[in-house]
mmCIF file of C-alpha atoms and ligand atoms in Angstrom:
data_model
loop_
_atom_site.group_PDB
_atom_site.id
_atom_site.type_symbol
_atom_site.label_atom_id
_atom_site.label_comp_id
_atom_site.label_asym_id
_atom_site.label_seq_id
_atom_site.Cartn_x
_atom_site.Cartn_y
_atom_site.Cartn_z
ATOM 1 C CA MET A 29 111.587 97.001 101.410
ATOM 2 C CA ARG A 30 110.620 100.427 102.785
ATOM 3 C CA ARG A 31 111.699 102.032 99.513
ATOM 4 C CA ALA A 32 109.833 99.487 97.392
ATOM 5 C CA GLY A 33 106.808 99.915 99.650
ATOM 6 C CA ARG A 34 106.873 103.683 99.352
ATOM 7 C CA LEU A 35 106.908 103.428 95.551
ATOM 8 C CA VAL A 36 103.914 101.072 95.628
ATOM 9 C CA TYR A 37 102.085 103.573 97.842
ATOM 10 C CA ASP A 38 102.858 106.451 95.459
ATOM 11 C CA VAL A 39 101.699 104.444 92.414
ATOM 12 C CA LEU A 40 98.422 103.390 94.081
ATOM 13 C CA ASP A 41 97.774 106.907 95.309
ATOM 14 C CA SER A 42 98.250 108.324 91.833
ATOM 15 C CA VAL A 43 96.148 105.641 90.133
ATOM 16 C CA ALA A 44 93.361 105.954 92.730
ATOM 17 C CA ARG A 45 93.066 109.673 91.967
ATOM 18 C CA GLN A 46 92.769 108.879 88.233
ATOM 19 C CA ALA A 47 90.003 106.292 88.760
ATOM 20 C CA VAL A 48 87.101 108.474 87.613
ATOM 21 C CA PRO A 49 84.125 107.772 85.322
ATOM 22 C CA GLY A 50 85.167 107.454 81.660
ATOM 23 C CA VAL A 51 88.773 106.331 82.157
ATOM 24 C CA THR A 52 89.819 102.870 80.934
ATOM 25 C CA THR A 53 91.546 100.343 83.167
ATOM 26 C CA GLY A 54 94.242 100.143 80.476
ATOM 27 C CA ALA A 55 94.991 103.865 80.858
ATOM 28 C CA LEU A 56 95.351 103.458 84.629
ATOM 29 C CA ASN A 57 97.814 100.624 84.083
ATOM 30 C CA ALA A 58 99.839 102.616 81.539
ATOM 31 C CA GLY A 59 100.324 105.437 84.068
ATOM 32 C CA ALA A 60 101.445 102.957 86.717
ATOM 33 C CA GLU A 61 103.931 101.267 84.371
ATOM 34 C CA ARG A 62 105.522 104.650 83.613
ATOM 35 C CA MET A 63 105.863 105.542 87.302
ATOM 36 C CA ILE A 64 107.421 102.158 88.100
ATOM 37 C CA SER A 65 109.986 102.263 85.294
ATOM 38 C CA ASP A 66 110.817 105.961 85.962
ATOM 39 C CA ALA A 67 111.657 104.923 89.541
ATOM 40 C CA GLY A 68 114.045 102.223 88.281
ATOM 41 C CA ALA A 69 111.806 99.440 89.594
ATOM 42 C CA THR A 70 110.168 96.450 87.919
ATOM 43 C CA PRO A 71 106.512 95.442 88.182
ATOM 44 C CA LEU A 72 106.040 92.094 89.934
ATOM 45 C CA PHE A 73 102.831 90.932 88.260
ATOM 46 C CA LYS A 74 103.827 91.378 84.624
ATOM 47 C CA GLY A 75 104.823 88.030 83.122
ATOM 48 C CA VAL A 76 103.526 85.923 86.016
ATOM 49 C CA VAL A 77 102.238 82.529 84.865
ATOM 50 C CA ASN A 78 99.788 80.321 86.700
ATOM 51 C CA ASN A 79 98.132 76.996 86.085
ATOM 52 C CA GLN A 80 94.641 78.066 85.143
ATOM 53 C CA ALA A 81 95.514 81.114 82.976
ATOM 54 C CA SER A 82 96.276 80.714 79.263
ATOM 55 C CA PHE A 83 98.890 83.490 78.987
ATOM 56 C CA PRO A 84 101.323 85.305 81.314
ATOM 57 C CA PHE A 85 99.815 88.269 83.193
ATOM 58 C CA PRO A 86 100.259 91.206 80.766
ATOM 59 C CA ALA A 87 100.196 94.265 83.050
ATOM 60 C CA ALA A 88 101.799 95.970 86.062
ATOM 61 C CA LEU A 89 98.519 96.401 87.910
ATOM 62 C CA CYS A 90 95.708 94.001 88.631
ATOM 63 C CA ILE A 91 92.542 96.046 88.200
ATOM 64 C CA SER A 92 89.361 94.314 89.360
ATOM 65 C CA VAL A 93 85.951 95.987 88.977
ATOM 66 C CA ASN A 94 82.770 95.329 91.011
ATOM 67 C CA ASP A 95 82.245 91.520 91.199
ATOM 68 C CA GLU A 96 85.868 90.935 90.174
ATOM 69 C CA VAL A 97 87.817 89.957 93.302
ATOM 70 C CA VAL A 98 91.456 89.949 92.148
ATOM 71 C CA HIS A 99 93.663 89.488 89.058
ATOM 72 C CA GLY A 100 91.563 91.626 86.688
ATOM 73 C CA VAL A 101 93.449 92.319 83.450
ATOM 74 C CA PRO A 102 93.585 96.027 82.500
ATOM 75 C CA GLY A 103 92.184 96.820 79.057
ATOM 76 C CA GLU A 104 89.459 98.735 77.239
ATOM 77 C CA ARG A 105 86.901 98.589 80.067
ATOM 78 C CA LEU A 106 85.564 102.047 80.936
ATOM 79 C CA LEU A 107 85.003 102.849 84.581
ATOM 80 C CA CYS A 108 81.472 104.064 85.319
ATOM 81 C CA ASP A 109 79.950 106.170 88.084
ATOM 82 C CA GLY A 110 79.094 103.849 90.979
ATOM 83 C CA ASP A 111 81.692 101.190 90.145
ATOM 84 C CA ILE A 112 84.218 100.039 92.690
ATOM 85 C CA VAL A 113 87.703 99.267 91.468
ATOM 86 C CA SER A 114 90.360 97.214 93.244
ATOM 87 C CA LEU A 115 93.893 98.337 92.403
ATOM 88 C CA ASP A 116 96.717 95.930 93.230
ATOM 89 C CA CYS A 117 100.371 96.869 92.682
ATOM 90 C CA GLY A 118 103.635 95.046 93.341
ATOM 91 C CA VAL A 119 107.166 96.207 92.534
ATOM 92 C CA ARG A 120 110.749 95.077 93.008
ATOM 93 C CA LEU A 121 113.227 97.869 93.767
ATOM 94 C CA ASN A 122 116.919 97.217 94.499
ATOM 95 C CA GLY A 123 116.119 93.529 94.909
ATOM 96 C CA TYR A 124 113.265 93.905 97.403
ATOM 97 C CA CYS A 125 109.509 93.708 96.950
ATOM 98 C CA GLY A 126 106.442 95.650 98.027
ATOM 99 C CA ASP A 127 102.821 94.617 97.443
ATOM 100 C CA SER A 128 99.689 96.599 98.285
ATOM 101 C CA ALA A 129 96.087 96.971 97.164
ATOM 102 C CA ARG A 130 93.078 99.138 97.819
ATOM 103 C CA THR A 131 89.521 99.381 96.532
ATOM 104 C CA VAL A 132 88.127 102.785 95.640
ATOM 105 C CA ALA A 133 84.707 104.034 94.554
ATOM 106 C CA VAL A 134 84.405 105.568 91.098
ATOM 107 C CA GLY A 135 82.238 108.664 91.436
ATOM 108 C CA THR A 136 79.393 107.908 93.860
ATOM 109 C CA ALA A 137 78.892 104.309 94.985
ATOM 110 C CA ALA A 138 75.830 102.939 96.826
ATOM 111 C CA PRO A 139 75.903 103.144 100.661
ATOM 112 C CA ASP A 140 76.002 99.350 101.147
ATOM 113 C CA VAL A 141 78.915 99.134 98.691
ATOM 114 C CA LEU A 142 80.787 101.879 100.539
ATOM 115 C CA ARG A 143 80.247 99.877 103.739
ATOM 116 C CA LEU A 144 81.933 96.882 102.047
ATOM 117 C CA LEU A 145 84.983 99.073 101.372
ATOM 118 C CA GLU A 146 85.014 100.403 104.949
ATOM 119 C CA VAL A 147 84.710 96.956 106.512
ATOM 120 C CA THR A 148 87.445 95.469 104.308
ATOM 121 C CA GLU A 149 89.841 98.319 105.079
ATOM 122 C CA ALA A 150 88.953 98.064 108.781
ATOM 123 C CA THR A 151 89.758 94.330 108.633
ATOM 124 C CA LEU A 152 93.256 95.088 107.336
ATOM 125 C CA SER A 153 93.700 97.819 109.987
ATOM 126 C CA LEU A 154 92.602 95.387 112.693
ATOM 127 C CA ALA A 155 95.242 92.859 111.583
ATOM 128 C CA ILE A 156 97.949 95.530 111.549
ATOM 129 C CA ARG A 157 96.957 96.569 115.099
ATOM 130 C CA GLU A 158 96.813 93.005 116.426
ATOM 131 C CA ILE A 159 100.142 91.784 115.015
ATOM 132 C CA ARG A 160 103.061 91.455 117.392
ATOM 133 C CA ALA A 161 106.006 89.115 117.827
ATOM 134 C CA GLY A 162 105.133 85.933 119.710
ATOM 135 C CA ARG A 163 101.474 85.806 118.732
ATOM 136 C CA MET A 164 100.028 82.988 116.591
ATOM 137 C CA TRP A 165 98.732 84.239 113.240
ATOM 138 C CA SER A 166 95.463 82.312 113.685
ATOM 139 C CA GLU A 167 94.512 84.582 116.611
ATOM 140 C CA VAL A 168 94.707 87.583 114.272
ATOM 141 C CA ALA A 169 92.991 85.782 111.386
ATOM 142 C CA LEU A 170 90.067 84.742 113.584
ATOM 143 C CA GLN A 171 89.472 88.363 114.605
ATOM 144 C CA MET A 172 89.590 89.412 110.935
ATOM 145 C CA GLN A 173 87.015 86.777 109.998
ATOM 146 C CA ARG A 174 84.735 87.764 112.895
ATOM 147 C CA LEU A 175 84.789 91.441 111.923
ATOM 148 C CA VAL A 176 83.841 90.621 108.330
ATOM 149 C CA GLU A 177 81.106 88.168 109.247
ATOM 150 C CA ALA A 178 79.615 90.456 111.928
ATOM 151 C CA ALA A 179 79.069 92.972 109.113
ATOM 152 C CA GLY A 180 77.188 90.335 107.099
ATOM 153 C CA PHE A 181 79.977 89.850 104.552
ATOM 154 C CA SER A 182 82.200 86.859 103.644
ATOM 155 C CA VAL A 183 85.969 86.271 103.610
ATOM 156 C CA VAL A 184 87.332 84.819 100.364
ATOM 157 C CA ARG A 185 88.939 81.430 101.035
ATOM 158 C CA ASP A 186 90.647 80.654 97.723
ATOM 159 C CA PHE A 187 93.225 83.447 97.998
ATOM 160 C CA VAL A 188 95.321 84.448 100.992
ATOM 161 C CA GLY A 189 98.191 86.735 101.964
ATOM 162 C CA HIS A 190 101.823 85.656 101.894
ATOM 163 C CA GLY A 191 105.333 86.191 103.104
ATOM 164 C CA ILE A 192 107.251 88.691 100.953
ATOM 165 C CA GLY A 193 110.882 89.792 100.674
ATOM 166 C CA GLN A 194 113.241 89.325 97.760
ATOM 167 C CA ASP A 195 110.380 87.485 96.071
ATOM 168 C CA MET A 196 106.729 88.493 95.949
ATOM 169 C CA HIS A 197 105.367 85.184 97.206
ATOM 170 C CA GLU A 198 107.312 83.615 100.045
ATOM 171 C CA ASP A 199 106.267 81.369 102.928
ATOM 172 C CA PRO A 200 104.163 81.412 105.020
ATOM 173 C CA LYS A 201 100.625 81.561 103.659
ATOM 174 C CA VAL A 202 98.671 84.229 105.533
ATOM 175 C CA PRO A 203 94.936 83.431 105.485
ATOM 176 C CA ASN A 204 92.280 85.963 106.469
ATOM 177 C CA TYR A 205 90.156 83.350 108.239
ATOM 178 C CA CYS A 206 90.673 80.477 110.623
ATOM 179 C CA ASP A 207 89.518 76.883 110.289
ATOM 180 C CA ARG A 208 90.773 73.414 111.198
ATOM 181 C CA LYS A 209 92.834 73.105 108.004
ATOM 182 C CA GLN A 210 94.436 76.528 108.439
ATOM 183 C CA LEU A 211 95.333 75.720 112.043
ATOM 184 C CA ARG A 212 97.530 72.868 110.798
ATOM 185 C CA SER A 213 99.763 75.417 109.019
ATOM 186 C CA ASP A 214 99.484 78.099 111.696
ATOM 187 C CA PHE A 215 102.668 80.038 112.502
ATOM 188 C CA ARG A 216 104.063 82.266 115.236
ATOM 189 C CA LEU A 217 104.714 85.903 114.314
ATOM 190 C CA GLN A 218 108.405 86.747 114.711
ATOM 191 C CA LYS A 219 110.230 90.044 114.854
ATOM 192 C CA GLY A 220 111.503 90.989 111.398
ATOM 193 C CA MET A 221 109.037 88.798 109.512
ATOM 194 C CA THR A 222 107.685 90.598 106.439
ATOM 195 C CA LEU A 223 104.154 89.725 105.357
ATOM 196 C CA ALA A 224 101.644 90.870 102.742
ATOM 197 C CA ILE A 225 98.287 90.887 104.525
ATOM 198 C CA GLU A 226 95.360 91.116 102.143
ATOM 199 C CA PRO A 227 91.745 90.538 103.148
ATOM 200 C CA MET A 228 89.392 89.945 100.206
ATOM 201 C CA VAL A 229 85.772 90.411 101.243
ATOM 202 C CA THR A 230 82.521 89.777 99.360
ATOM 203 C CA MET A 231 78.962 91.000 99.919
ATOM 204 C CA GLY A 232 77.523 87.530 99.264
ATOM 205 C CA SER A 233 79.022 84.048 99.207
ATOM 206 C CA HIS A 234 82.814 83.624 99.244
ATOM 207 C CA ALA A 235 82.684 81.218 96.274
ATOM 208 C CA VAL A 236 84.723 82.416 93.270
ATOM 209 C CA GLU A 237 85.388 81.353 89.691
ATOM 210 C CA TYR A 238 87.711 82.316 86.820
ATOM 211 C CA THR A 239 86.717 84.290 83.755
ATOM 212 C CA GLY A 240 87.810 87.002 81.313
ATOM 213 C CA PRO A 241 90.872 87.214 79.067
ATOM 214 C CA GLY A 242 93.112 84.207 79.592
ATOM 215 C CA ARG A 243 90.853 83.120 82.490
ATOM 216 C CA TRP A 244 92.899 85.391 84.767
ATOM 217 C CA THR A 245 90.078 87.288 86.423
ATOM 218 C CA VAL A 246 88.666 85.938 89.684
ATOM 219 C CA VAL A 247 84.974 86.855 90.091
ATOM 220 C CA THR A 248 82.367 86.061 92.727
ATOM 221 C CA ARG A 249 80.175 83.185 91.608
ATOM 222 C CA ASP A 250 77.009 85.003 92.744
ATOM 223 C CA GLY A 251 77.957 88.272 91.008
ATOM 224 C CA LYS A 252 78.004 90.254 94.264
ATOM 225 C CA TYR A 253 80.678 92.926 94.742
ATOM 226 C CA ALA A 254 84.090 92.284 96.329
ATOM 227 C CA ALA A 255 86.749 94.493 97.918
ATOM 228 C CA HIS A 256 90.475 93.983 98.532
ATOM 229 C CA PHE A 257 92.869 95.860 100.799
ATOM 230 C CA GLU A 258 96.528 94.880 101.234
ATOM 231 C CA HIS A 259 99.661 96.163 102.946
ATOM 232 C CA THR A 260 103.177 94.821 103.230
ATOM 233 C CA VAL A 261 104.131 94.945 106.930
ATOM 234 C CA VAL A 262 107.091 94.048 109.114
ATOM 235 C CA VAL A 263 106.495 92.421 112.504
ATOM 236 C CA THR A 264 108.133 94.250 115.398
ATOM 237 C CA GLU A 265 108.605 93.426 119.091
ATOM 238 C CA THR A 266 105.613 95.511 120.089
ATOM 239 C CA GLY A 267 103.474 95.524 116.950
ATOM 240 C CA SER A 268 104.016 96.072 113.257
ATOM 241 C CA GLU A 269 105.123 98.721 110.801
ATOM 242 C CA VAL A 270 103.390 99.233 107.451
ATOM 243 C CA LEU A 271 105.977 99.350 104.646
ATOM 244 C CA THR A 272 103.514 100.328 101.896
ATOM 245 C CA ALA A 273 102.283 103.498 103.599
ATOM 246 C CA GLY A 274 102.795 107.127 102.612
ATOM 247 C CA GLY A 275 103.803 109.995 104.911
HETATM 248 MG MG1 MG B 328 98.866 92.467 95.877
HETATM 249 MG MG1 MG B 329 99.838 90.025 97.695
#
């Protein structure tokens, strides 16, 4: 999983540097697909089917721009100065998976939009710091939700993190908020557990809907911008280790 995670990091790092005004989301995806196949890995998202979409996901990356939250389909869209773009990458290498995402500004984004990116990344960092074996996940999730809401933003409810290992989506579900319903499926963090933690944060309401090609793309209903940061981590006795980090 460390090797898969490192490849995901390298792909995202490369794609983030290419996310400049005038490039298409399709070109970013093409570069990522080459890197993944050159490394002998397979992209996890390509070919995924789900209930509401009319065709299998056609790309290695999910690329979601501005009010798009997740699952944006790469294509002819040109990135513009001031856009924000969420890049989500998953690979399987030697039978094990890594999954990570980050949102970057294209050129110069507005100060309040940059704050959305900072708060979302800080929410993921907070979770990584607070994780340790023996703790209930809901304690971490509640802190994540409080950080987001104290900044005046909202946590997306319709999508959550997940266990990950030989498959991309394994149990348990890993929500970024805490409510009565979530508490019923709360779980205790255990040493060796591998989780994809992925806060999705919006500047307005957390309500989302589906649009775009094949109805894949999840957008905010109010059209306000969204950000998404994700790491695959392993729970340790004393904390956690990020598997999708560089260095
Ligand atoms: Mg992901
Ligand atoms: Mg994920």
